[in-house]
């Protein structure tokens, strides 16, 4: 037995995670590692990041195959055991700075859903409640990271997984099927994740003591239809236009689902104006065209829906207009 005081950690240990054969030790502003070296020292400790991590919460650290991703007061970072940190949250930097509630950041929770390659950060929102930033990643190429933003009717304080170990869902109340016939015998592998035995389902707990399942097959939040939206990048006029305005004339996109409303912004997202709606979407992907006439140097498109909606690709058409 023995002890070693880790003076560089300042105010103390906030969190610890395994990384390969090393133990990574986090404080509010420092990262150290410990490794087994055998007698007489037994363990050796080293300061890797001496300052500047600004970790927001003990529960804001998640492990992926190549390292740890943690949320700081400034950004989301990857720590892979080396002496450098890689920024991953530049896409949400402005929104995160404006929306996070500095006073309650210590309540931030996170989870890595390995099967979906998606990380969830539940961050206290300065306007009330909790905002959930989702990070869909590729282990082998983090440049393919995709960020999105969600808000639930109930505020997550802790994430975890639920497994249905025993119950087999049957057709008991269906007169046209034999009693106790399992759904999967009729339908094959059942599509609703929460009904599958031993399938880990993401869940979260709230301050009020409730636990909610989050499944891919449910399009409402606790029975209430919520709005979903997707904003594109800001498309700009081609370089060949030089100092000309662009006259945007047509939007093409391929989508599936039920219904979607389409908006456009000519001021980098500060405000949006209505373009069109599509109420004839189908379960299979189809191409659509929306014609309009807007003059601007940049154009951003927003898709909004309160029902099932999927978007595969979009394309905008623009031609030279008058001078700026």
PDB file of C-alpha atoms in Angstrom:
ATOM      1  CA  UNK A   1       0.000   0.000   0.000  1.00  0.00           C
ATOM      2  CA  UNK A   2       1.078   3.569  -0.524  1.00  0.00           C
ATOM      3  CA  UNK A   3      -0.037   7.038  -1.476  1.00  0.00           C
ATOM      4  CA  UNK A   4       1.009   9.846  -3.745  1.00  0.00           C
ATOM      5  CA  UNK A   5      -0.347  13.371  -3.595  1.00  0.00           C
ATOM      6  CA  UNK A   6      -0.968  14.814  -7.041  1.00  0.00           C
ATOM      7  CA  UNK A   7      -0.176  18.458  -6.371  1.00  0.00           C
ATOM      8  CA  UNK A   8      -0.739  19.674  -9.975  1.00  0.00           C
ATOM      9  CA  UNK A   9      -4.434  18.854  -9.689  1.00  0.00           C
ATOM     10  CA  UNK A  10      -4.987  21.894  -7.498  1.00  0.00           C
ATOM     11  CA  UNK A  11      -8.532  21.687  -6.120  1.00  0.00           C
ATOM     12  CA  UNK A  12      -8.709  17.916  -6.481  1.00  0.00           C
ATOM     13  CA  UNK A  13      -9.844  15.067  -8.709  1.00  0.00           C
ATOM     14  CA  UNK A  14     -13.024  15.642 -10.705  1.00  0.00           C
ATOM     15  CA  UNK A  15     -13.106  12.484 -12.828  1.00  0.00           C
ATOM     16  CA  UNK A  16     -11.086   9.423 -13.839  1.00  0.00           C
ATOM     17  CA  UNK A  17     -11.302   7.320 -17.019  1.00  0.00           C
ATOM     18  CA  UNK A  18      -9.284   4.471 -18.525  1.00  0.00           C
ATOM     19  CA  UNK A  19      -7.385   5.136 -21.749  1.00  0.00           C
ATOM     20  CA  UNK A  20      -5.599   2.012 -22.958  1.00  0.00           C
ATOM     21  CA  UNK A  21      -3.219   0.900 -20.211  1.00  0.00           C
ATOM     22  CA  UNK A  22      -3.305   4.310 -18.502  1.00  0.00           C
ATOM     23  CA  UNK A  23      -5.554   6.008 -16.017  1.00  0.00           C
ATOM     24  CA  UNK A  24      -6.491   9.560 -17.015  1.00  0.00           C
ATOM     25  CA  UNK A  25      -7.154  11.860 -14.054  1.00  0.00           C
ATOM     26  CA  UNK A  26      -9.088  15.091 -14.567  1.00  0.00           C
ATOM     27  CA  UNK A  27      -9.309  18.157 -12.390  1.00  0.00           C
ATOM     28  CA  UNK A  28     -11.220  21.310 -13.284  1.00  0.00           C
ATOM     29  CA  UNK A  29      -8.248  22.644 -15.261  1.00  0.00           C
ATOM     30  CA  UNK A  30      -5.580  19.901 -15.520  1.00  0.00           C
ATOM     31  CA  UNK A  31      -5.165  16.415 -17.015  1.00  0.00           C
ATOM     32  CA  UNK A  32      -2.739  13.849 -15.573  1.00  0.00           C
ATOM     33  CA  UNK A  33      -2.101  10.196 -16.399  1.00  0.00           C
ATOM     34  CA  UNK A  34      -1.043   7.300 -14.230  1.00  0.00           C
ATOM     35  CA  UNK A  35       0.570   4.066 -15.403  1.00  0.00           C
ATOM     36  CA  UNK A  36       1.696   0.902 -13.621  1.00  0.00           C
ATOM     37  CA  UNK A  37       5.507   0.650 -13.620  1.00  0.00           C
ATOM     38  CA  UNK A  38       6.115  -2.042 -10.988  1.00  0.00           C
ATOM     39  CA  UNK A  39       8.183  -1.923  -7.829  1.00  0.00           C
ATOM     40  CA  UNK A  40       9.416   0.104  -6.096  1.00  0.00           C
ATOM     41  CA  UNK A  41       7.314   3.051  -7.343  1.00  0.00           C
ATOM     42  CA  UNK A  42       4.379   0.813  -8.460  1.00  0.00           C
ATOM     43  CA  UNK A  43       2.630   3.710 -10.277  1.00  0.00           C
ATOM     44  CA  UNK A  44       4.023   6.694 -12.122  1.00  0.00           C
ATOM     45  CA  UNK A  45       2.056   9.901 -12.680  1.00  0.00           C
ATOM     46  CA  UNK A  46       2.627  12.595 -15.286  1.00  0.00           C
ATOM     47  CA  UNK A  47       1.014  15.953 -15.990  1.00  0.00           C
ATOM     48  CA  UNK A  48      -0.056  15.952 -19.643  1.00  0.00           C
ATOM     49  CA  UNK A  49      -2.166  19.121 -19.882  1.00  0.00           C
ATOM     50  CA  UNK A  50      -1.026  21.465 -17.086  1.00  0.00           C
ATOM     51  CA  UNK A  51      -3.796  24.046 -17.397  1.00  0.00           C
ATOM     52  CA  UNK A  52      -6.624  25.384 -19.519  1.00  0.00           C
ATOM     53  CA  UNK A  53      -8.997  22.401 -19.784  1.00  0.00           C
ATOM     54  CA  UNK A  54     -11.841  24.221 -17.954  1.00  0.00           C
ATOM     55  CA  UNK A  55     -13.879  21.036 -17.570  1.00  0.00           C
ATOM     56  CA  UNK A  56     -17.536  21.888 -16.927  1.00  0.00           C
ATOM     57  CA  UNK A  57     -18.675  18.761 -15.076  1.00  0.00           C
ATOM     58  CA  UNK A  58     -17.499  15.340 -13.855  1.00  0.00           C
ATOM     59  CA  UNK A  59     -20.198  13.839 -16.089  1.00  0.00           C
ATOM     60  CA  UNK A  60     -19.120  15.694 -19.235  1.00  0.00           C
ATOM     61  CA  UNK A  61     -16.380  13.168 -20.159  1.00  0.00           C
ATOM     62  CA  UNK A  62     -17.086  10.257 -22.521  1.00  0.00           C
ATOM     63  CA  UNK A  63     -14.805   7.582 -23.963  1.00  0.00           C
ATOM     64  CA  UNK A  64     -14.554   6.609 -27.611  1.00  0.00           C
ATOM     65  CA  UNK A  65     -12.167   4.119 -29.197  1.00  0.00           C
ATOM     66  CA  UNK A  66      -9.380   6.632 -29.769  1.00  0.00           C
ATOM     67  CA  UNK A  67      -9.578   8.739 -26.602  1.00  0.00           C
ATOM     68  CA  UNK A  68     -11.827  10.871 -24.442  1.00  0.00           C
ATOM     69  CA  UNK A  69     -14.156  13.644 -25.540  1.00  0.00           C
ATOM     70  CA  UNK A  70     -15.003  16.212 -22.911  1.00  0.00           C
ATOM     71  CA  UNK A  71     -16.934  19.465 -22.787  1.00  0.00           C
ATOM     72  CA  UNK A  72     -15.161  22.572 -21.537  1.00  0.00           C
ATOM     73  CA  UNK A  73     -16.475  26.059 -20.913  1.00  0.00           C
ATOM     74  CA  UNK A  74     -15.285  27.000 -24.402  1.00  0.00           C
ATOM     75  CA  UNK A  75     -15.582  23.987 -26.689  1.00  0.00           C
ATOM     76  CA  UNK A  76     -15.669  20.193 -26.993  1.00  0.00           C
ATOM     77  CA  UNK A  77     -12.216  18.581 -27.108  1.00  0.00           C
ATOM     78  CA  UNK A  78     -10.618  15.228 -27.897  1.00  0.00           C
ATOM     79  CA  UNK A  79      -7.875  14.032 -25.532  1.00  0.00           C
ATOM     80  CA  UNK A  80      -6.017  11.032 -27.000  1.00  0.00           C
ATOM     81  CA  UNK A  81      -3.241  10.775 -24.409  1.00  0.00           C
ATOM     82  CA  UNK A  82      -0.841  13.123 -26.182  1.00  0.00           C
ATOM     83  CA  UNK A  83       0.100  16.675 -25.163  1.00  0.00           C
ATOM     84  CA  UNK A  84      -2.294  18.285 -27.611  1.00  0.00           C
ATOM     85  CA  UNK A  85      -6.054  18.728 -27.545  1.00  0.00           C
ATOM     86  CA  UNK A  86      -8.204  18.698 -30.676  1.00  0.00           C
ATOM     87  CA  UNK A  87     -11.215  21.019 -30.937  1.00  0.00           C
ATOM     88  CA  UNK A  88     -14.379  19.261 -32.066  1.00  0.00           C
ATOM     89  CA  UNK A  89     -17.132  21.750 -31.278  1.00  0.00           C
ATOM     90  CA  UNK A  90     -16.347  24.641 -33.612  1.00  0.00           C
ATOM     91  CA  UNK A  91     -19.640  24.061 -35.452  1.00  0.00           C
ATOM     92  CA  UNK A  92     -21.637  24.799 -32.281  1.00  0.00           C
ATOM     93  CA  UNK A  93     -19.196  27.278 -30.731  1.00  0.00           C
ATOM     94  CA  UNK A  94     -21.349  30.393 -31.122  1.00  0.00           C
ATOM     95  CA  UNK A  95     -24.599  28.709 -30.103  1.00  0.00           C
ATOM     96  CA  UNK A  96     -22.963  27.005 -27.111  1.00  0.00           C
ATOM     97  CA  UNK A  97     -21.433  30.276 -25.878  1.00  0.00           C
ATOM     98  CA  UNK A  98     -24.803  32.016 -26.087  1.00  0.00           C
ATOM     99  CA  UNK A  99     -26.993  29.248 -24.677  1.00  0.00           C
ATOM    100  CA  UNK A 100     -25.046  27.650 -21.821  1.00  0.00           C
ATOM    101  CA  UNK A 101     -25.972  28.681 -18.281  1.00  0.00           C
ATOM    102  CA  UNK A 102     -22.618  29.360 -16.638  1.00  0.00           C
ATOM    103  CA  UNK A 103     -24.057  29.131 -13.122  1.00  0.00           C
ATOM    104  CA  UNK A 104     -25.306  25.563 -13.534  1.00  0.00           C
ATOM    105  CA  UNK A 105     -22.721  24.062 -15.895  1.00  0.00           C
ATOM    106  CA  UNK A 106     -21.707  21.614 -13.174  1.00  0.00           C
ATOM    107  CA  UNK A 107     -25.000  19.805 -13.909  1.00  0.00           C
ATOM    108  CA  UNK A 108     -23.946  18.909 -17.477  1.00  0.00           C
ATOM    109  CA  UNK A 109     -24.365  15.201 -18.274  1.00  0.00           C
ATOM    110  CA  UNK A 110     -23.139  13.176 -21.253  1.00  0.00           C
ATOM    111  CA  UNK A 111     -23.383   9.753 -22.859  1.00  0.00           C
ATOM    112  CA  UNK A 112     -21.761   7.898 -25.752  1.00  0.00           C
ATOM    113  CA  UNK A 113     -24.227   5.664 -27.584  1.00  0.00           C
ATOM    114  CA  UNK A 114     -21.648   3.334 -29.121  1.00  0.00           C
ATOM    115  CA  UNK A 115     -24.052   1.508 -31.439  1.00  0.00           C
ATOM    116  CA  UNK A 116     -25.194   4.780 -33.033  1.00  0.00           C
ATOM    117  CA  UNK A 117     -21.782   6.496 -32.838  1.00  0.00           C
ATOM    118  CA  UNK A 118     -23.460   9.490 -31.228  1.00  0.00           C
ATOM    119  CA  UNK A 119     -22.506  11.478 -28.127  1.00  0.00           C
ATOM    120  CA  UNK A 120     -25.094  13.437 -26.136  1.00  0.00           C
ATOM    121  CA  UNK A 121     -24.248  16.488 -24.009  1.00  0.00           C
ATOM    122  CA  UNK A 122     -27.120  17.783 -21.845  1.00  0.00           C
ATOM    123  CA  UNK A 123     -26.211  21.399 -21.012  1.00  0.00           C
ATOM    124  CA  UNK A 124     -28.222  23.774 -18.754  1.00  0.00           C
ATOM    125  CA  UNK A 125     -29.820  26.444 -20.942  1.00  0.00           C
ATOM    126  CA  UNK A 126     -29.648  30.098 -19.903  1.00  0.00           C
ATOM    127  CA  UNK A 127     -33.248  30.529 -21.102  1.00  0.00           C
ATOM    128  CA  UNK A 128     -34.417  27.654 -18.906  1.00  0.00           C
ATOM    129  CA  UNK A 129     -34.347  23.881 -19.017  1.00  0.00           C
ATOM    130  CA  UNK A 130     -31.674  21.828 -20.726  1.00  0.00           C
ATOM    131  CA  UNK A 131     -30.405  21.804 -24.282  1.00  0.00           C
ATOM    132  CA  UNK A 132     -28.967  18.553 -25.693  1.00  0.00           C
ATOM    133  CA  UNK A 133     -26.130  18.799 -28.215  1.00  0.00           C
ATOM    134  CA  UNK A 134     -25.659  15.598 -30.203  1.00  0.00           C
ATOM    135  CA  UNK A 135     -22.388  14.731 -31.882  1.00  0.00           C
ATOM    136  CA  UNK A 136     -22.462  12.013 -34.533  1.00  0.00           C
ATOM    137  CA  UNK A 137     -18.895  10.886 -35.163  1.00  0.00           C
ATOM    138  CA  UNK A 138     -16.676   8.591 -37.199  1.00  0.00           C
ATOM    139  CA  UNK A 139     -13.947   6.944 -35.104  1.00  0.00           C
ATOM    140  CA  UNK A 140     -11.505   6.933 -37.995  1.00  0.00           C
ATOM    141  CA  UNK A 141     -12.173  10.424 -39.335  1.00  0.00           C
ATOM    142  CA  UNK A 142     -13.399  12.999 -36.841  1.00  0.00           C
ATOM    143  CA  UNK A 143     -13.588  15.578 -39.615  1.00  0.00           C
ATOM    144  CA  UNK A 144     -16.904  13.883 -40.491  1.00  0.00           C
ATOM    145  CA  UNK A 145     -18.433  14.927 -37.165  1.00  0.00           C
ATOM    146  CA  UNK A 146     -22.047  16.137 -37.424  1.00  0.00           C
ATOM    147  CA  UNK A 147     -23.578  18.280 -34.671  1.00  0.00           C
ATOM    148  CA  UNK A 148     -27.263  18.855 -34.000  1.00  0.00           C
ATOM    149  CA  UNK A 149     -29.375  20.254 -31.191  1.00  0.00           C
ATOM    150  CA  UNK A 150     -32.389  18.911 -29.295  1.00  0.00           C
ATOM    151  CA  UNK A 151     -34.595  20.038 -26.438  1.00  0.00           C
ATOM    152  CA  UNK A 152     -36.792  17.686 -24.420  1.00  0.00           C
ATOM    153  CA  UNK A 153     -39.955  18.394 -22.450  1.00  0.00           C
ATOM    154  CA  UNK A 154     -38.137  16.980 -19.404  1.00  0.00           C
ATOM    155  CA  UNK A 155     -34.576  17.941 -18.481  1.00  0.00           C
ATOM    156  CA  UNK A 156     -31.915  15.198 -18.423  1.00  0.00           C
ATOM    157  CA  UNK A 157     -29.704  15.099 -15.343  1.00  0.00           C
ATOM    158  CA  UNK A 158     -28.143  11.680 -15.987  1.00  0.00           C
ATOM    159  CA  UNK A 159     -27.948   9.313 -18.955  1.00  0.00           C
ATOM    160  CA  UNK A 160     -27.818   5.544 -19.078  1.00  0.00           C
ATOM    161  CA  UNK A 161     -29.083   2.434 -20.864  1.00  0.00           C
ATOM    162  CA  UNK A 162     -32.102   0.217 -20.274  1.00  0.00           C
ATOM    163  CA  UNK A 163     -32.396  -3.423 -21.357  1.00  0.00           C
ATOM    164  CA  UNK A 164     -35.564  -5.494 -21.636  1.00  0.00           C
ATOM    165  CA  UNK A 165     -34.302  -8.794 -20.216  1.00  0.00           C
ATOM    166  CA  UNK A 166     -37.446 -10.863 -19.800  1.00  0.00           C
ATOM    167  CA  UNK A 167     -40.617  -9.645 -21.504  1.00  0.00           C
ATOM    168  CA  UNK A 168     -41.591 -11.012 -24.903  1.00  0.00           C
ATOM    169  CA  UNK A 169     -44.215  -8.834 -26.588  1.00  0.00           C
ATOM    170  CA  UNK A 170     -47.043 -10.932 -28.064  1.00  0.00           C
ATOM    171  CA  UNK A 171     -50.244 -10.561 -30.090  1.00  0.00           C
ATOM    172  CA  UNK A 172     -52.505 -11.363 -27.085  1.00  0.00           C
ATOM    173  CA  UNK A 173     -55.166  -8.807 -28.017  1.00  0.00           C
ATOM    174  CA  UNK A 174     -55.202  -9.519 -31.766  1.00  0.00           C
ATOM    175  CA  UNK A 175     -58.046 -11.860 -32.759  1.00  0.00           C
ATOM    176  CA  UNK A 176     -56.511 -12.819 -36.087  1.00  0.00           C
ATOM    177  CA  UNK A 177     -53.314 -14.280 -34.555  1.00  0.00           C
ATOM    178  CA  UNK A 178     -52.783 -17.234 -32.196  1.00  0.00           C
ATOM    179  CA  UNK A 179     -52.640 -16.292 -28.506  1.00  0.00           C
ATOM    180  CA  UNK A 180     -49.124 -15.565 -27.183  1.00  0.00           C
ATOM    181  CA  UNK A 181     -47.572 -15.528 -30.640  1.00  0.00           C
ATOM    182  CA  UNK A 182     -44.408 -13.349 -30.393  1.00  0.00           C
ATOM    183  CA  UNK A 183     -44.371 -10.311 -32.655  1.00  0.00           C
ATOM    184  CA  UNK A 184     -41.016 -11.276 -34.112  1.00  0.00           C
ATOM    185  CA  UNK A 185     -42.451 -14.606 -35.356  1.00  0.00           C
ATOM    186  CA  UNK A 186     -44.909 -12.617 -37.452  1.00  0.00           C
ATOM    187  CA  UNK A 187     -42.803  -9.601 -38.404  1.00  0.00           C
ATOM    188  CA  UNK A 188     -39.231 -10.797 -38.164  1.00  0.00           C
ATOM    189  CA  UNK A 189     -36.874  -8.679 -36.061  1.00  0.00           C
ATOM    190  CA  UNK A 190     -39.163  -6.134 -34.401  1.00  0.00           C
ATOM    191  CA  UNK A 191     -38.285  -2.589 -35.394  1.00  0.00           C
ATOM    192  CA  UNK A 192     -39.097  -0.860 -32.101  1.00  0.00           C
ATOM    193  CA  UNK A 193     -35.864  -0.957 -30.116  1.00  0.00           C
ATOM    194  CA  UNK A 194     -37.432  -0.809 -26.648  1.00  0.00           C
ATOM    195  CA  UNK A 195     -39.348  -4.038 -27.349  1.00  0.00           C
ATOM    196  CA  UNK A 196     -36.260  -6.079 -28.218  1.00  0.00           C
ATOM    197  CA  UNK A 197     -34.857  -8.299 -25.509  1.00  0.00           C
ATOM    198  CA  UNK A 198     -31.310  -7.414 -24.367  1.00  0.00           C
ATOM    199  CA  UNK A 199     -31.107  -4.406 -26.713  1.00  0.00           C
ATOM    200  CA  UNK A 200     -29.624  -1.381 -24.861  1.00  0.00           C
ATOM    201  CA  UNK A 201     -31.956   1.615 -25.096  1.00  0.00           C
ATOM    202  CA  UNK A 202     -30.792   5.123 -24.239  1.00  0.00           C
ATOM    203  CA  UNK A 203     -32.616   6.614 -21.271  1.00  0.00           C
ATOM    204  CA  UNK A 204     -32.254   9.620 -19.005  1.00  0.00           C
ATOM    205  CA  UNK A 205     -33.256  10.586 -15.490  1.00  0.00           C
ATOM    206  CA  UNK A 206     -34.638  13.915 -14.285  1.00  0.00           C
ATOM    207  CA  UNK A 207     -34.489  15.948 -11.081  1.00  0.00           C
ATOM    208  CA  UNK A 208     -38.060  14.840 -10.323  1.00  0.00           C
ATOM    209  CA  UNK A 209     -37.006  11.186 -10.207  1.00  0.00           C
ATOM    210  CA  UNK A 210     -38.495  10.086 -13.538  1.00  0.00           C
ATOM    211  CA  UNK A 211     -36.693   7.906 -16.078  1.00  0.00           C
ATOM    212  CA  UNK A 212     -37.557   8.229 -19.788  1.00  0.00           C
ATOM    213  CA  UNK A 213     -36.726   5.917 -22.678  1.00  0.00           C
ATOM    214  CA  UNK A 214     -35.521   7.510 -25.912  1.00  0.00           C
ATOM    215  CA  UNK A 215     -36.208   5.247 -28.881  1.00  0.00           C
ATOM    216  CA  UNK A 216     -35.813   5.779 -32.599  1.00  0.00           C
ATOM    217  CA  UNK A 217     -39.327   4.563 -33.369  1.00  0.00           C
ATOM    218  CA  UNK A 218     -41.180   7.277 -31.420  1.00  0.00           C
ATOM    219  CA  UNK A 219     -41.720  10.634 -33.130  1.00  0.00           C
ATOM    220  CA  UNK A 220     -43.203  12.450 -30.117  1.00  0.00           C
ATOM    221  CA  UNK A 221     -41.715  13.657 -26.846  1.00  0.00           C
ATOM    222  CA  UNK A 222     -43.728  12.054 -24.030  1.00  0.00           C
ATOM    223  CA  UNK A 223     -46.750  11.964 -26.339  1.00  0.00           C
ATOM    224  CA  UNK A 224     -46.383  15.563 -27.549  1.00  0.00           C
ATOM    225  CA  UNK A 225     -45.398  16.313 -31.161  1.00  0.00           C
ATOM    226  CA  UNK A 226     -42.318  18.530 -31.228  1.00  0.00           C
ATOM    227  CA  UNK A 227     -40.906  20.596 -34.046  1.00  0.00           C
ATOM    228  CA  UNK A 228     -37.751  19.436 -35.764  1.00  0.00           C
ATOM    229  CA  UNK A 229     -35.672  21.649 -38.000  1.00  0.00           C
ATOM    230  CA  UNK A 230     -32.590  21.478 -40.179  1.00  0.00           C
ATOM    231  CA  UNK A 231     -30.606  24.497 -41.351  1.00  0.00           C
ATOM    232  CA  UNK A 232     -28.162  24.295 -44.225  1.00  0.00           C
ATOM    233  CA  UNK A 233     -24.867  26.109 -44.497  1.00  0.00           C
ATOM    234  CA  UNK A 234     -24.888  29.652 -45.877  1.00  0.00           C
ATOM    235  CA  UNK A 235     -24.589  29.239 -49.630  1.00  0.00           C
ATOM    236  CA  UNK A 236     -22.696  32.090 -51.289  1.00  0.00           C
ATOM    237  CA  UNK A 237     -22.585  33.384 -54.836  1.00  0.00           C
ATOM    238  CA  UNK A 238     -19.781  31.907 -57.007  1.00  0.00           C
ATOM    239  CA  UNK A 239     -16.437  33.668 -57.002  1.00  0.00           C
ATOM    240  CA  UNK A 240     -16.951  34.561 -60.661  1.00  0.00           C
ATOM    241  CA  UNK A 241     -19.756  36.933 -59.646  1.00  0.00           C
ATOM    242  CA  UNK A 242     -17.187  39.095 -57.818  1.00  0.00           C
ATOM    243  CA  UNK A 243     -19.111  42.063 -56.379  1.00  0.00           C
ATOM    244  CA  UNK A 244     -22.514  41.136 -57.795  1.00  0.00           C
ATOM    245  CA  UNK A 245     -25.619  40.070 -55.926  1.00  0.00           C
ATOM    246  CA  UNK A 246     -27.022  36.611 -56.553  1.00  0.00           C
ATOM    247  CA  UNK A 247     -30.551  35.990 -57.790  1.00  0.00           C
ATOM    248  CA  UNK A 248     -31.630  32.699 -56.197  1.00  0.00           C
ATOM    249  CA  UNK A 249     -34.319  31.016 -58.245  1.00  0.00           C
ATOM    250  CA  UNK A 250     -34.778  27.346 -57.394  1.00  0.00           C
ATOM    251  CA  UNK A 251     -34.258  24.811 -54.610  1.00  0.00           C
ATOM    252  CA  UNK A 252     -34.080  21.103 -55.394  1.00  0.00           C
ATOM    253  CA  UNK A 253     -34.103  18.484 -52.653  1.00  0.00           C
ATOM    254  CA  UNK A 254     -34.782  14.796 -52.095  1.00  0.00           C
ATOM    255  CA  UNK A 255     -36.879  13.920 -49.072  1.00  0.00           C
ATOM    256  CA  UNK A 256     -39.190  11.351 -47.499  1.00  0.00           C
ATOM    257  CA  UNK A 257     -41.701  11.439 -44.673  1.00  0.00           C
ATOM    258  CA  UNK A 258     -45.013  13.183 -44.180  1.00  0.00           C
ATOM    259  CA  UNK A 259     -44.806  16.981 -44.321  1.00  0.00           C
ATOM    260  CA  UNK A 260     -42.252  19.821 -44.266  1.00  0.00           C
ATOM    261  CA  UNK A 261     -42.224  23.632 -44.337  1.00  0.00           C
ATOM    262  CA  UNK A 262     -39.356  25.423 -46.088  1.00  0.00           C
ATOM    263  CA  UNK A 263     -37.846  28.814 -45.171  1.00  0.00           C
ATOM    264  CA  UNK A 264     -34.933  30.931 -46.411  1.00  0.00           C
ATOM    265  CA  UNK A 265     -32.611  33.439 -44.742  1.00  0.00           C
ATOM    266  CA  UNK A 266     -30.731  36.203 -46.554  1.00  0.00           C
ATOM    267  CA  UNK A 267     -28.977  37.508 -43.413  1.00  0.00           C
ATOM    268  CA  UNK A 268     -26.945  34.539 -42.154  1.00  0.00           C
ATOM    269  CA  UNK A 269     -29.795  33.104 -40.105  1.00  0.00           C
ATOM    270  CA  UNK A 270     -30.891  36.234 -38.226  1.00  0.00           C
ATOM    271  CA  UNK A 271     -34.393  35.885 -39.689  1.00  0.00           C
ATOM    272  CA  UNK A 272     -36.214  33.556 -42.072  1.00  0.00           C
ATOM    273  CA  UNK A 273     -38.958  34.028 -44.642  1.00  0.00           C
ATOM    274  CA  UNK A 274     -41.441  31.393 -45.748  1.00  0.00           C
ATOM    275  CA  UNK A 275     -40.878  29.754 -49.139  1.00  0.00           C
ATOM    276  CA  UNK A 276     -43.145  26.751 -49.499  1.00  0.00           C
ATOM    277  CA  UNK A 277     -44.639  23.599 -47.916  1.00  0.00           C
ATOM    278  CA  UNK A 278     -44.721  20.013 -49.061  1.00  0.00           C
ATOM    279  CA  UNK A 279     -47.614  17.907 -47.742  1.00  0.00           C
ATOM    280  CA  UNK A 280     -47.271  15.111 -50.281  1.00  0.00           C
ATOM    281  CA  UNK A 281     -44.095  13.423 -49.049  1.00  0.00           C
ATOM    282  CA  UNK A 282     -44.010   9.630 -49.156  1.00  0.00           C
ATOM    283  CA  UNK A 283     -42.215   6.881 -47.249  1.00  0.00           C
ATOM    284  CA  UNK A 284     -39.762   6.506 -50.134  1.00  0.00           C
ATOM    285  CA  UNK A 285     -37.393   9.300 -51.158  1.00  0.00           C
ATOM    286  CA  UNK A 286     -38.577  11.581 -53.980  1.00  0.00           C
ATOM    287  CA  UNK A 287     -37.143  14.708 -55.595  1.00  0.00           C
ATOM    288  CA  UNK A 288     -38.910  18.063 -55.264  1.00  0.00           C
ATOM    289  CA  UNK A 289     -38.349  21.552 -56.671  1.00  0.00           C
ATOM    290  CA  UNK A 290     -39.308  24.883 -55.093  1.00  0.00           C
ATOM    291  CA  UNK A 291     -39.172  27.979 -57.290  1.00  0.00           C
ATOM    292  CA  UNK A 292     -38.794  31.460 -55.818  1.00  0.00           C
ATOM    293  CA  UNK A 293     -37.071  34.777 -56.490  1.00  0.00           C
ATOM    294  CA  UNK A 294     -34.725  36.197 -53.832  1.00  0.00           C
ATOM    295  CA  UNK A 295     -31.725  38.496 -54.242  1.00  0.00           C
ATOM    296  CA  UNK A 296     -28.830  38.201 -51.770  1.00  0.00           C
ATOM    297  CA  UNK A 297     -25.132  37.465 -51.467  1.00  0.00           C
ATOM    298  CA  UNK A 298     -25.830  34.443 -49.227  1.00  0.00           C
ATOM    299  CA  UNK A 299     -28.786  32.120 -48.713  1.00  0.00           C
ATOM    300  CA  UNK A 300     -29.528  29.646 -45.939  1.00  0.00           C
ATOM    301  CA  UNK A 301     -32.389  27.127 -46.138  1.00  0.00           C
ATOM    302  CA  UNK A 302     -34.354  25.790 -43.160  1.00  0.00           C
ATOM    303  CA  UNK A 303     -36.625  22.733 -43.168  1.00  0.00           C
ATOM    304  CA  UNK A 304     -39.211  22.487 -40.361  1.00  0.00           C
ATOM    305  CA  UNK A 305     -41.579  19.641 -39.542  1.00  0.00           C
ATOM    306  CA  UNK A 306     -43.625  18.255 -36.637  1.00  0.00           C
ATOM    307  CA  UNK A 307     -43.896  14.810 -38.212  1.00  0.00           C
ATOM    308  CA  UNK A 308     -41.646  12.217 -39.792  1.00  0.00           C
ATOM    309  CA  UNK A 309     -39.184  13.872 -42.184  1.00  0.00           C
ATOM    310  CA  UNK A 310     -35.913  12.792 -43.775  1.00  0.00           C
ATOM    311  CA  UNK A 311     -33.655  14.803 -46.075  1.00  0.00           C
ATOM    312  CA  UNK A 312     -31.075  13.242 -48.388  1.00  0.00           C
ATOM    313  CA  UNK A 313     -29.611  16.138 -50.437  1.00  0.00           C
ATOM    314  CA  UNK A 314     -30.335  19.678 -51.603  1.00  0.00           C
ATOM    315  CA  UNK A 315     -29.176  21.871 -54.501  1.00  0.00           C
ATOM    316  CA  UNK A 316     -29.635  25.603 -55.094  1.00  0.00           C
ATOM    317  CA  UNK A 317     -29.630  27.479 -58.408  1.00  0.00           C
ATOM    318  CA  UNK A 318     -28.393  31.062 -58.628  1.00  0.00           C
ATOM    319  CA  UNK A 319     -27.578  33.550 -61.412  1.00  0.00           C
ATOM    320  CA  UNK A 320     -25.888  36.988 -61.433  1.00  0.00           C
ATOM    321  CA  UNK A 321     -28.028  39.954 -60.383  1.00  0.00           C
ATOM    322  CA  UNK A 322     -27.240  43.636 -59.914  1.00  0.00           C
ATOM    323  CA  UNK A 323     -24.200  45.099 -58.117  1.00  0.00           C
ATOM    324  CA  UNK A 324     -24.006  45.036 -54.314  1.00  0.00           C
TER     325      UNK A 324
END
